[in-house]
Coordinates of C-alpha atoms and ligand atoms in Angstrom, one line a residue:
M1 CA 10.4 -39.9 -25.6
I2 CA 7.1 -39.3 -27.3
V3 CA 6.7 -39.4 -31.1
I4 CA 4.1 -36.8 -32.3
G5 CA 2.7 -37.1 -35.9
G6 CA 1.8 -34.0 -37.7
S7 CA -1.0 -34.3 -40.3
S8 CA 1.4 -34.9 -43.2
S9 CA 3.0 -37.8 -41.5
V10 CA 0.6 -39.7 -39.2
G11 CA 1.2 -43.2 -40.6
L12 CA 5.0 -42.7 -40.7
A13 CA 5.1 -41.4 -37.1
K14 CA 3.0 -44.3 -35.9
E15 CA 5.5 -46.8 -37.5
V16 CA 8.4 -45.0 -36.0
A17 CA 6.9 -45.0 -32.5
N18 CA 6.1 -48.8 -32.9
N19 CA 9.6 -49.4 -34.1
L20 CA 11.0 -47.6 -31.0
G21 CA 8.5 -49.1 -28.6
C22 CA 7.6 -45.6 -27.4
E23 CA 4.4 -43.5 -27.1
F24 CA 2.8 -42.1 -30.1
M25 CA 0.3 -39.2 -30.3
Q26 CA -1.3 -37.5 -33.2
A27 CA -1.7 -33.7 -33.2
S28 CA -5.3 -32.7 -33.5
T29 CA -5.1 -30.3 -36.3
T30 CA -8.0 -28.5 -38.0
R31 CA -8.5 -25.2 -39.8
F32 CA -10.3 -22.1 -38.7
P33 CA -13.0 -20.9 -41.1
D34 CA -10.4 -18.4 -42.5
G35 CA -8.0 -21.2 -43.2
E36 CA -5.5 -20.6 -40.3
C37 CA -4.2 -23.6 -38.6
Y38 CA -5.5 -24.8 -35.2
T39 CA -3.6 -27.6 -33.5
R40 CA -3.7 -29.3 -30.1
L41 CA -1.8 -32.0 -28.3
D42 CA -4.5 -33.4 -26.1
R43 CA -2.6 -34.3 -22.9
E44 CA -1.5 -32.6 -19.6
S45 CA 2.3 -32.7 -19.9
I46 CA 5.3 -34.1 -21.8
E47 CA 8.2 -35.6 -19.9
G48 CA 11.3 -36.2 -21.8
D49 CA 12.1 -35.5 -25.5
A50 CA 9.3 -34.8 -28.0
V51 CA 10.0 -36.0 -31.6
I52 CA 7.8 -34.1 -34.1
I53 CA 7.4 -35.8 -37.5
Q54 CA 6.0 -33.5 -40.1
N55 CA 6.8 -32.3 -43.7
T56 CA 7.5 -28.6 -44.3
Y57 CA 5.7 -29.0 -47.6
P58 CA 3.3 -27.6 -48.7
D59 CA 3.7 -24.3 -46.8
G60 CA 0.7 -24.9 -44.4
N61 CA 2.6 -27.9 -43.0
L62 CA 5.5 -25.7 -41.9
V63 CA 3.0 -23.5 -39.9
E64 CA 1.5 -26.7 -38.4
M65 CA 4.9 -27.9 -37.3
L66 CA 5.8 -24.7 -35.6
L67 CA 2.6 -24.6 -33.7
I68 CA 2.9 -28.3 -32.6
R69 CA 6.5 -27.5 -31.5
D70 CA 5.3 -24.6 -29.4
A71 CA 2.6 -26.8 -27.8
A72 CA 5.1 -29.5 -27.0
V73 CA 7.5 -27.1 -25.3
T74 CA 4.6 -25.5 -23.4
L75 CA 3.7 -29.0 -22.1
G76 CA 7.2 -29.4 -20.9
A77 CA 9.2 -31.2 -23.6
K78 CA 12.8 -31.3 -22.7
R79 CA 14.3 -31.3 -26.2
V80 CA 12.5 -31.1 -29.5
I81 CA 13.7 -33.2 -32.3
M82 CA 12.1 -32.3 -35.7
V83 CA 12.0 -35.2 -38.2
I84 CA 11.2 -33.6 -41.6
P85 CA 10.8 -36.5 -44.0
Y86 CA 10.4 -34.2 -47.0
F87 CA 11.9 -30.7 -46.6
G88 CA 10.2 -28.2 -48.8
Y89 CA 12.2 -25.6 -50.8
A90 CA 15.4 -27.7 -50.7
R91 CA 15.8 -27.4 -54.5
Q92 CA 16.1 -23.5 -54.1
D93 CA 19.5 -23.8 -52.5
R94 CA 21.3 -21.1 -54.4
L95 CA 20.7 -18.0 -56.4
F96 CA 19.7 -18.8 -60.0
K97 CA 19.0 -15.1 -60.7
P98 CA 19.8 -11.8 -59.1
G99 CA 17.1 -10.7 -56.6
E100 CA 16.1 -14.2 -55.5
P101 CA 16.0 -15.3 -51.9
M102 CA 18.0 -18.3 -50.7
S103 CA 14.9 -20.1 -49.9
A104 CA 16.4 -23.3 -48.5
K105 CA 18.6 -21.2 -46.2
V106 CA 15.6 -19.3 -45.0
M107 CA 13.7 -22.5 -44.1
C108 CA 16.7 -23.8 -42.2
G109 CA 17.0 -20.5 -40.3
I110 CA 13.4 -20.8 -39.1
L111 CA 13.7 -24.4 -38.0
D112 CA 17.1 -23.8 -36.4
R113 CA 15.6 -21.3 -34.0
V114 CA 13.0 -23.7 -32.7
C115 CA 14.4 -27.2 -32.3
D116 CA 17.4 -29.0 -30.8
K117 CA 18.0 -31.6 -33.6
V118 CA 16.8 -31.9 -37.2
V119 CA 16.5 -35.2 -39.0
T120 CA 15.9 -35.1 -42.8
V121 CA 15.7 -37.8 -45.4
D122 CA 17.4 -37.5 -48.7
L123 CA 17.7 -33.7 -48.9
H124 CA 18.2 -32.5 -52.5
K125 CA 21.7 -31.4 -51.5
E126 CA 23.1 -32.5 -48.1
S127 CA 25.1 -29.2 -47.9
T128 CA 21.8 -27.4 -47.2
L129 CA 22.1 -28.7 -43.7
D130 CA 25.2 -26.6 -43.2
H131 CA 22.8 -23.7 -42.4
F132 CA 21.8 -25.4 -39.2
T133 CA 23.8 -24.6 -36.1
H134 CA 22.1 -27.3 -34.1
E135 CA 22.6 -31.1 -34.4
H136 CA 21.5 -32.3 -37.8
V137 CA 21.5 -35.4 -39.9
D138 CA 20.3 -36.3 -43.4
L139 CA 19.3 -40.0 -43.6
K140 CA 19.6 -41.9 -46.8
A141 CA 16.8 -44.0 -48.1
A142 CA 19.2 -46.1 -50.3
A143 CA 19.2 -49.1 -47.9
A144 CA 15.3 -49.2 -47.8
I145 CA 15.2 -49.0 -51.6
A146 CA 17.9 -51.6 -52.2
E147 CA 16.2 -53.9 -49.7
H148 CA 12.9 -53.6 -51.5
F149 CA 14.3 -54.4 -55.0
K150 CA 17.0 -56.9 -54.1
S151 CA 15.0 -59.9 -55.3
E152 CA 13.3 -58.2 -58.2
G153 CA 15.9 -59.3 -60.8
I154 CA 17.1 -55.7 -61.5
D155 CA 20.2 -55.7 -63.8
M156 CA 21.4 -52.1 -63.5
V157 CA 20.7 -49.0 -61.4
L158 CA 20.6 -45.6 -63.1
S159 CA 20.1 -42.0 -61.8
P160 CA 18.6 -39.5 -64.4
D161 CA 21.5 -37.0 -63.9
I162 CA 25.0 -36.8 -62.5
G163 CA 23.7 -35.0 -59.4
A164 CA 22.0 -38.2 -58.2
S165 CA 24.8 -40.6 -59.3
A166 CA 26.0 -41.1 -55.7
R167 CA 22.4 -42.4 -55.0
A168 CA 22.6 -44.8 -57.9
K169 CA 26.0 -46.0 -56.7
D170 CA 24.7 -46.5 -53.1
V171 CA 21.6 -48.5 -54.3
G172 CA 23.5 -50.4 -56.9
D173 CA 26.3 -51.4 -54.5
R174 CA 23.9 -52.6 -51.9
M175 CA 22.1 -54.7 -54.6
G176 CA 25.3 -55.9 -56.1
V177 CA 24.5 -54.7 -59.6
P178 CA 26.3 -52.0 -61.8
Y179 CA 25.1 -48.4 -61.7
D180 CA 25.5 -45.4 -64.0
H181 CA 24.0 -42.1 -64.6
L182 CA 22.2 -40.4 -67.5
E183 CA 22.8 -36.9 -68.7
K184 CA 20.0 -34.5 -68.1
T185 CA 19.5 -30.9 -69.4
R186 CA 16.5 -29.1 -67.8
L187 CA 14.7 -27.1 -70.6
S188 CA 11.9 -25.6 -68.4
G189 CA 10.1 -26.3 -65.1
T190 CA 8.3 -29.2 -66.8
E191 CA 10.5 -30.4 -69.5
V192 CA 14.1 -32.1 -69.6
R193 CA 16.1 -33.6 -72.3
I194 CA 17.9 -36.9 -71.5
A195 CA 20.9 -37.9 -73.8
P196 CA 21.0 -41.5 -75.0
A197 CA 22.4 -43.7 -72.3
K198 CA 26.2 -44.4 -72.5
S199 CA 25.8 -47.8 -70.8
D200 CA 24.7 -50.8 -72.7
C201 CA 21.0 -51.0 -71.6
A202 CA 19.8 -53.5 -74.3
G203 CA 17.8 -56.3 -72.7
K204 CA 18.4 -55.1 -69.2
R205 CA 15.9 -54.6 -66.4
I206 CA 16.6 -51.1 -65.2
L207 CA 15.9 -49.4 -61.9
I208 CA 16.0 -45.6 -62.0
V209 CA 16.5 -43.9 -58.7
D210 CA 16.1 -40.2 -57.9
D211 CA 15.6 -38.0 -54.8
M212 CA 12.2 -36.9 -55.9
I213 CA 9.6 -36.9 -58.7
S214 CA 7.7 -33.6 -59.0
T215 CA 6.1 -33.2 -62.4
G216 CA 7.4 -36.6 -63.7
G217 CA 9.1 -34.9 -66.6
T218 CA 12.6 -36.2 -65.7
I219 CA 11.4 -39.8 -65.3
I220 CA 9.3 -39.8 -68.5
A221 CA 12.3 -38.5 -70.5
A222 CA 14.6 -41.0 -68.8
S223 CA 12.4 -44.0 -69.3
K224 CA 11.9 -43.0 -73.0
A225 CA 15.7 -42.8 -73.5
L226 CA 16.1 -46.2 -71.9
K227 CA 13.4 -47.9 -73.9
E228 CA 14.9 -46.4 -77.1
A229 CA 18.1 -48.0 -75.9
G230 CA 16.5 -51.4 -75.8
A231 CA 15.9 -51.7 -72.1
A232 CA 13.7 -54.7 -71.3
S233 CA 11.9 -52.9 -68.5
V234 CA 12.2 -49.6 -66.6
T235 CA 11.2 -49.3 -62.9
V236 CA 11.5 -46.1 -60.9
A237 CA 12.0 -45.7 -57.2
C238 CA 12.3 -42.2 -55.7
T239 CA 12.5 -41.0 -52.1
H240 CA 9.9 -38.2 -52.3
G241 CA 6.8 -38.6 -54.5
V242 CA 5.7 -35.0 -54.8
F243 CA 3.6 -35.9 -57.9
V244 CA 2.3 -32.5 -59.0
N245 CA -0.5 -32.2 -61.7
N246 CA -1.4 -35.9 -62.0
A247 CA 2.2 -36.9 -62.4
L248 CA 1.6 -40.3 -60.7
D249 CA -1.2 -41.1 -63.2
N250 CA 0.8 -40.1 -66.0
L251 CA 3.8 -42.2 -65.0
R252 CA 1.6 -45.2 -64.4
A253 CA 0.2 -44.8 -67.9
S254 CA 3.6 -44.7 -69.4
A255 CA 5.7 -47.6 -70.4
L256 CA 7.3 -47.8 -66.8
K257 CA 6.9 -51.2 -65.3
E258 CA 6.5 -49.8 -61.8
V259 CA 6.6 -46.5 -59.9
L260 CA 7.4 -46.6 -56.3
C261 CA 8.4 -44.0 -53.7
C262 CA 9.1 -43.9 -50.0
N263 CA 6.6 -42.9 -47.3
T264 CA 8.2 -39.5 -46.7
I265 CA 5.1 -38.3 -48.4
D266 CA 1.9 -40.3 -48.1
T267 CA 0.9 -41.2 -51.7
P268 CA -0.7 -44.2 -53.4
A269 CA 2.8 -45.2 -54.5
S270 CA 4.5 -44.9 -51.1
G271 CA 5.4 -48.6 -50.7
I272 CA 8.9 -48.3 -49.2
S273 CA 9.1 -47.4 -45.6
V274 CA 11.8 -45.1 -44.1
A275 CA 10.5 -45.6 -40.6
G276 CA 13.3 -48.1 -39.7
I277 CA 16.1 -45.7 -40.6
I278 CA 14.4 -42.9 -38.8
A279 CA 13.9 -45.0 -35.7
D280 CA 17.6 -46.2 -35.8
E281 CA 18.6 -42.5 -35.8
L282 CA 16.4 -41.6 -32.9
R283 CA 17.7 -44.4 -30.8
K284 CA 21.0 -42.5 -30.8
G285 CA 19.3 -39.8 -28.8
Ligands
LIG301 C1 16.4 -32.6 -59.8 O1 17.6 -32.4 -59.7 C2 15.8 -33.6 -58.9 O2 16.7 -34.6 -58.5 C3 14.6 -34.4 -59.7 O3 15.3 -35.1 -60.7 C4 13.7 -33.4 -60.2 O4 13.4 -32.5 -59.2 C5 12.4 -34.0 -60.7 O5 11.5 -33.1 -61.1 P1 10.5 -33.5 -62.2 O6 9.7 -34.7 -61.8 O7 9.5 -32.2 -62.3 O8 11.1 -33.7 -63.5

């Protein structure tokens, strides 16, 4: 087995290969003057399976992944396993208005045609994977997050909405602390309203967990509600730190104690590694 890192995930791919004790190679990717992607796997052949680790976000990374896959197959890869730490378009998993595409399904359809197995991490909704006909698995970052925070004196784990409550339970159970969820209403792409917390948060050190932070609107509103409820401190850990429009700077300048995410996307806050859980899955074949 060889682990190939696409440009979005070089560090993570290296870590996964080290964990597995197998060969790592980085795809040499550049851009043509017109912006089109050029990539090359600088070797003569591939024997055995090729694991390609690359995000499908932003769009250019999807094209790079497809090109790396073709190069790997041409070099002789037996099976192609796509590890997609952050799967773009996962939030557009249903029709919100007539005339829209089912974007998440479209992405699955493209990838399904070109690989033998897909490994994702904390997909927005696990049911998205039902669109794959090949072997697929969605790994959970909860164990890595709980491990990171287990000796940080957290009193309670909360999710910002009911949709992420299973994640709060998973992390809370692993840390041996209570969990709950807040009530979120989305007002626009950047604004949300969070109802006052039902649980007693006064004096507590709270850890908010979510699958992703994009604009940061959800976490800013949640931490405000928790501070108003008397929380002693609010820390946030998400799996995917997308951090659009200076979201990370805004969050760090807020009353939050700490902002951390996993290394599914490489950011200055990516302090929790999912390499171990990916390697464990790849060991299964
Ligand atoms: C939504 O359901 C997700 O779980 C996240 O809470 C959301 O995508 C975060 O987006 P933002 O940071 O823009 O509020």
